[in-house]
Coordinates of C-alpha atoms and ligand atoms in Angstrom, one line a residue:
M565 CA 0.0 0.1 -0.1
K566 CA 1.3 3.6 -0.7
I567 CA 0.9 5.7 2.4
L568 CA 1.4 9.7 1.6
V569 CA 2.3 11.8 4.5
A570 CA 0.8 15.1 3.3
T571 CA 1.4 18.2 5.3
Q572 CA 1.4 21.7 4.5
K573 CA 2.8 22.3 7.7
P574 CA 5.4 19.5 8.1
F575 CA 6.2 17.5 10.8
S576 CA 9.9 17.5 12.5
A577 CA 12.5 15.6 10.4
A578 CA 12.5 12.9 13.1
A579 CA 8.9 12.4 13.1
V580 CA 8.8 12.1 9.2
A581 CA 11.7 9.7 9.6
G582 CA 9.9 7.5 12.5
I583 CA 6.7 7.3 10.2
K584 CA 8.5 6.2 7.2
E585 CA 10.5 3.4 9.4
I586 CA 6.7 2.3 10.7
V587 CA 5.6 2.1 7.1
T588 CA 8.4 0.7 5.5
A589 CA 9.0 -2.0 8.0
A590 CA 5.5 -3.1 7.6
G591 CA 6.1 -3.7 3.8
H592 CA 4.2 -0.5 2.8
T593 CA 5.4 2.2 0.1
F594 CA 6.3 6.0 2.0
A595 CA 5.8 8.7 0.1
A596 CA 5.8 12.4 1.6
L597 CA 4.3 16.1 0.2
E598 CA 5.2 18.8 2.3
K599 CA 4.7 22.7 2.0
Y600 CA 2.8 22.0 -1.0
E601 CA 1.1 25.1 -2.8
D602 CA -2.5 24.2 -3.2
A603 CA -5.2 21.3 -3.6
E604 CA -4.1 20.6 -7.3
A605 CA -0.6 19.4 -5.6
L606 CA -2.3 17.5 -3.0
K607 CA -4.9 16.0 -5.5
A608 CA -1.8 15.0 -7.9
A609 CA 0.4 13.4 -4.9
A610 CA -3.0 11.5 -3.6
A611 CA -3.7 10.1 -7.0
D612 CA -2.1 6.5 -6.4
A613 CA -2.3 6.9 -2.6
D614 CA -4.0 4.1 -0.5
A615 CA -3.7 6.0 2.8
L616 CA -3.1 9.7 4.0
I617 CA -1.5 11.2 6.9
I618 CA -2.6 14.7 7.3
R619 CA -2.8 17.6 9.8
S620 CA -4.8 20.5 9.0
D621 CA -4.8 19.7 5.5
K622 CA -8.0 20.1 3.7
V623 CA -9.2 16.8 2.5
T624 CA -12.2 17.8 0.4
A625 CA -14.9 15.9 -1.6
D626 CA -12.4 16.9 -4.6
V627 CA -9.3 15.4 -3.1
I628 CA -11.2 12.3 -2.3
A629 CA -12.6 11.9 -6.0
A630 CA -8.8 12.6 -7.2
A631 CA -7.6 9.4 -4.9
P632 CA -9.3 6.6 -6.3
A633 CA -7.3 4.1 -4.4
L634 CA -7.9 5.8 -0.8
K635 CA -8.9 3.6 1.9
I636 CA -7.9 5.6 5.1
V637 CA -7.2 9.3 6.2
V638 CA -5.7 9.8 9.5
R639 CA -5.6 13.0 10.8
A640 CA -2.4 13.3 13.2
G641 CA -4.1 15.4 15.8
A642 CA -7.5 16.1 17.3
G643 CA -9.6 18.1 15.2
Y644 CA -11.0 16.6 11.9
D645 CA -13.2 19.5 10.9
N646 CA -10.6 19.6 7.7
V647 CA -11.9 16.5 6.1
D648 CA -15.0 16.0 4.4
L649 CA -16.6 13.0 6.6
A650 CA -19.5 12.8 4.2
A651 CA -17.6 12.3 1.0
A652 CA -15.2 9.7 2.7
S653 CA -18.1 7.7 4.0
A654 CA -19.7 7.7 0.8
R655 CA -16.6 6.1 -0.6
G656 CA -16.1 3.7 2.6
I657 CA -13.0 5.5 3.3
V658 CA -12.1 5.3 7.0
V659 CA -11.4 8.5 8.7
M660 CA -9.2 8.4 12.1
N661 CA -7.8 10.9 14.3
T662 CA -5.1 10.4 17.0
P663 CA -6.8 11.9 20.1
G664 CA -4.5 13.1 22.9
Q665 CA -1.3 12.6 21.1
N666 CA -0.6 16.4 20.8
A667 CA -2.7 17.5 23.7
N668 CA 0.4 18.4 25.9
A669 CA 1.7 21.0 23.5
V670 CA -1.8 22.7 23.0
A671 CA -2.1 22.8 26.9
E672 CA 1.2 24.4 27.4
L673 CA 0.5 26.9 24.8
A674 CA -2.8 27.6 26.6
I675 CA -1.0 28.4 29.9
A676 CA 1.7 30.2 28.3
M677 CA -0.7 32.6 26.6
M678 CA -2.4 33.3 29.8
I679 CA 0.9 34.3 31.3
F680 CA 1.8 36.4 28.3
M681 CA -1.5 38.3 28.4
S682 CA -1.6 39.0 32.0
R683 CA 2.2 40.3 31.8
G684 CA 1.1 42.8 28.9
Q685 CA 2.6 40.8 26.4
F686 CA 6.0 41.0 28.0
T687 CA 6.1 44.7 27.7
P688 CA 7.5 46.5 31.0
A689 CA 4.0 47.6 32.1
T690 CA 2.8 46.3 35.4
G691 CA 0.9 43.3 34.7
S692 CA -0.7 40.6 37.1
E693 CA -0.1 37.0 38.0
I694 CA -2.0 34.0 37.3
M695 CA -1.9 32.7 40.7
G696 CA -5.3 33.0 42.4
K697 CA -7.1 33.5 39.3
T698 CA -10.1 31.4 38.0
V699 CA -9.9 29.6 35.0
G700 CA -12.8 28.0 33.1
I701 CA -12.3 25.4 30.7
Q702 CA -14.8 25.1 28.0
A703 CA -14.5 21.4 26.9
F704 CA -13.0 19.0 29.3
G705 CA -11.5 16.8 26.8
N706 CA -7.7 15.7 26.4
V707 CA -6.7 19.3 26.1
G708 CA -8.8 21.0 28.5
R709 CA -8.2 18.4 31.5
L710 CA -4.6 19.1 31.0
V711 CA -5.0 22.8 31.1
G712 CA -6.8 22.4 34.3
K713 CA -4.2 20.2 35.9
K714 CA -1.4 22.7 34.9
A715 CA -3.6 25.8 36.0
E716 CA -4.1 23.9 39.6
A717 CA -0.5 23.3 39.9
L718 CA 0.2 27.2 39.3
G719 CA -2.3 28.0 41.9
M720 CA -5.3 29.0 39.7
K721 CA -9.1 27.9 40.4
V722 CA -10.4 25.7 37.8
K723 CA -13.8 25.6 36.7
A724 CA -14.8 23.5 33.6
I725 CA -17.9 22.7 31.3
D726 CA -18.5 19.8 28.9
P727 CA -21.9 18.9 27.5
F728 CA -20.7 15.2 27.3
I729 CA -19.2 14.9 30.7
P730 CA -21.0 14.3 33.7
E731 CA -20.1 16.9 36.7
D732 CA -19.1 13.8 38.8
K733 CA -16.3 12.9 36.4
I734 CA -15.7 16.7 36.1
R735 CA -15.1 17.1 39.9
E736 CA -13.2 13.7 40.1
A737 CA -10.7 15.5 37.5
G738 CA -10.3 18.3 40.2
A739 CA -12.3 20.9 38.5
E740 CA -15.6 22.6 39.7
P741 CA -18.4 22.2 37.3
A742 CA -20.1 25.2 35.9
A743 CA -23.8 24.8 35.8
T744 CA -24.0 26.9 32.5
L745 CA -22.1 28.2 29.9
E746 CA -22.7 31.8 30.8
D747 CA -21.8 30.8 34.5
L748 CA -18.5 29.7 33.3
Y749 CA -17.9 32.9 31.3
A750 CA -19.3 35.2 34.2
G751 CA -17.2 33.1 36.9
C752 CA -13.9 33.0 35.5
D753 CA -10.8 35.9 34.8
F754 CA -9.7 33.4 31.6
V755 CA -11.7 31.0 29.7
S756 CA -10.0 28.5 27.8
I757 CA -11.8 27.2 24.8
H758 CA -11.4 23.7 23.8
I759 CA -14.5 22.8 21.5
P760 CA -14.3 21.4 18.2
A761 CA -15.6 23.3 15.2
T762 CA -19.0 21.5 14.4
P763 CA -22.0 22.9 12.7
Q764 CA -23.3 23.2 16.5
T765 CA -20.2 25.2 17.5
V766 CA -19.5 27.6 14.7
G767 CA -20.1 31.1 15.6
S768 CA -21.1 30.1 19.2
I769 CA -19.0 32.3 21.1
G770 CA -20.0 35.8 20.4
Y771 CA -20.8 39.2 22.1
D772 CA -23.3 38.0 24.9
L773 CA -20.9 35.4 26.4
I774 CA -17.8 37.5 26.1
T775 CA -19.3 40.4 27.9
K776 CA -20.4 38.2 30.8
M777 CA -16.8 37.9 31.7
P778 CA -15.8 39.9 34.8
K779 CA -13.4 43.0 34.7
G780 CA -9.7 42.5 33.3
A781 CA -10.7 38.7 31.8
C782 CA -9.2 37.1 28.9
L783 CA -10.5 34.8 26.5
V784 CA -8.0 32.2 25.3
N785 CA -8.3 30.4 22.3
T786 CA -6.4 27.6 21.1
A787 CA -9.0 25.7 19.4
R788 CA -10.7 26.8 16.3
K789 CA -10.9 30.5 14.6
E790 CA -14.4 29.5 13.4
V791 CA -16.1 28.9 16.8
I792 CA -15.8 32.5 17.3
D793 CA -18.5 35.2 16.3
E794 CA -15.8 37.8 15.2
A795 CA -18.1 40.6 14.8
G796 CA -19.4 39.9 18.4
L797 CA -15.8 39.7 19.6
E798 CA -14.9 42.9 18.4
K799 CA -17.8 44.7 19.6
A800 CA -17.2 43.4 23.1
L801 CA -13.7 44.5 23.1
E802 CA -14.7 47.9 21.8
E803 CA -17.3 48.2 24.5
R804 CA -15.2 46.8 27.4
P805 CA -11.9 48.1 27.2
D806 CA -10.6 45.8 30.2
L807 CA -11.4 42.6 28.2
K808 CA -8.4 40.7 26.4
Y809 CA -8.5 37.9 23.4
V810 CA -5.4 35.6 22.6
T811 CA -5.5 33.1 20.1
D812 CA -3.5 30.5 18.2
V813 CA -6.0 31.0 15.2
A814 CA -5.8 34.7 14.0
P815 CA -9.3 36.4 13.5
G816 CA -10.1 37.9 10.1
G817 CA -8.4 41.7 10.0
Y818 CA -6.3 40.7 12.6
E819 CA -3.7 43.7 11.7
A820 CA -6.5 46.0 12.0
L821 CA -7.6 44.6 15.3
R822 CA -4.2 44.7 16.5
E823 CA -3.9 48.6 15.9
K824 CA -7.4 49.2 17.4
F825 CA -6.9 47.1 20.6
G826 CA -3.0 46.9 21.1
T827 CA -1.9 44.6 23.6
R828 CA -5.3 43.5 24.5
I829 CA -5.1 41.2 21.6
F830 CA -2.8 38.6 20.3
A831 CA -2.8 35.9 17.4
T832 CA 0.2 33.7 16.5
P833 CA 1.2 34.2 13.1
K834 CA 0.7 30.5 12.4
K835 CA -1.2 27.9 14.1
M836 CA 1.4 26.5 16.5
G837 CA -0.2 24.8 19.3
A838 CA 0.7 21.2 18.5
Q839 CA 3.8 22.3 16.9
T840 CA 6.6 20.9 19.2
A841 CA 9.1 18.1 18.5
E842 CA 7.2 15.8 20.9
A843 CA 3.8 16.6 19.8
N844 CA 4.8 15.8 16.0
L845 CA 6.5 12.7 17.2
N846 CA 3.5 11.3 19.1
A847 CA 0.6 12.3 16.4
G848 CA 2.7 11.1 13.5
L849 CA 4.1 7.9 14.8
A850 CA 0.5 7.1 16.1
A851 CA -1.0 7.9 12.6
A852 CA 1.6 5.5 10.9
R853 CA 0.7 2.8 13.5
Q854 CA -3.0 3.3 13.1
I855 CA -2.7 2.9 9.4
V856 CA -0.3 -0.3 9.6
D857 CA -2.8 -1.7 11.9
F858 CA -5.6 -1.1 10.0
F859 CA -4.3 -2.7 6.7
A860 CA -3.0 -5.7 8.7
T861 CA -6.0 -6.4 11.1
G862 CA -8.9 -4.0 10.1
N863 CA -8.7 -2.4 13.5
T864 CA -11.0 0.8 13.3
R865 CA -10.4 2.1 16.8
F866 CA -10.3 5.8 16.5
Q867 CA -12.4 6.0 13.5
V868 CA -14.6 9.2 13.6
N869 CA -16.8 8.4 10.6
K870 CA -18.6 5.3 11.9
Ligands
3PG735 C1 -5.5 19.6 16.2 O1 -6.7 19.5 15.8 O2 -4.9 18.5 16.5 C2 -4.7 20.8 16.4 O3 -5.4 21.9 15.9 C3 -3.4 20.7 15.6 O4 -3.5 21.0 14.4 P1 -2.0 20.8 13.4 O5 -1.6 19.6 13.4 O6 -2.4 21.6 12.1 O7 -1.1 21.9 14.2

């Protein structure tokens, strides 16, 4: 089988070498397409691929149609909103993710962002400390839990909400469950977002929620750009000169927002939450192993389009 690693934002060289080793040791053919220009390049490279390993690369219906031999796509990472699941399912293609494999990297970035914003983006102005503050975790999955643990270790109070996790489980993990999303926003100095982008969540965080936050609060988004109602966010930042927004996923018109709001807003130049040597290895090797196992035994654990 031909297994293609297609990554516009490449893995580390060590991760690519590790993937190649796993794939070839199992008797498969390895190929890589990195830093490619556009969908046409991806379509051409995928034309004879049996399996794809991707990151945030867009696997559209068009890409799927251009890959007649494709049997499995593994998103090396958590969010799979970049894969057209319906088009994949219609062709019987298995789509998987590698849950948890890059969670620590993203959680560390969320904590770093809280400190960065509390210290005026490392300008000499008097900042504040995160110890003693309250962080609200919106979605208590692999990343959210780790943010909670790290925040607790730094002396923060941790609240959380997750529509799919019962309150007792949230309590067991050391966080205080919030009764409603509104309560979470109203009761936290920081809210750290960890929801996926789905039809239900896109545009779901806007003016009403953001303006519920207490004085001086900061919204931290290491999830997806799409979950924010950006017009609502801008209005909230305009009306409330105490609020802050930090994100790993730049909003539209970021340069203008930065001019308008200065150090109250910050976006990374390129999505970098999962961009560590460790996360690249964890997620990349997990993806390779999942594909090899799928071809050897038919194992579909981690399939997301069942
Ligand atoms: C994820 O969903 O796993 C993260 O957003 C990481 O995305 P990336 O692999 O494109 O960095």
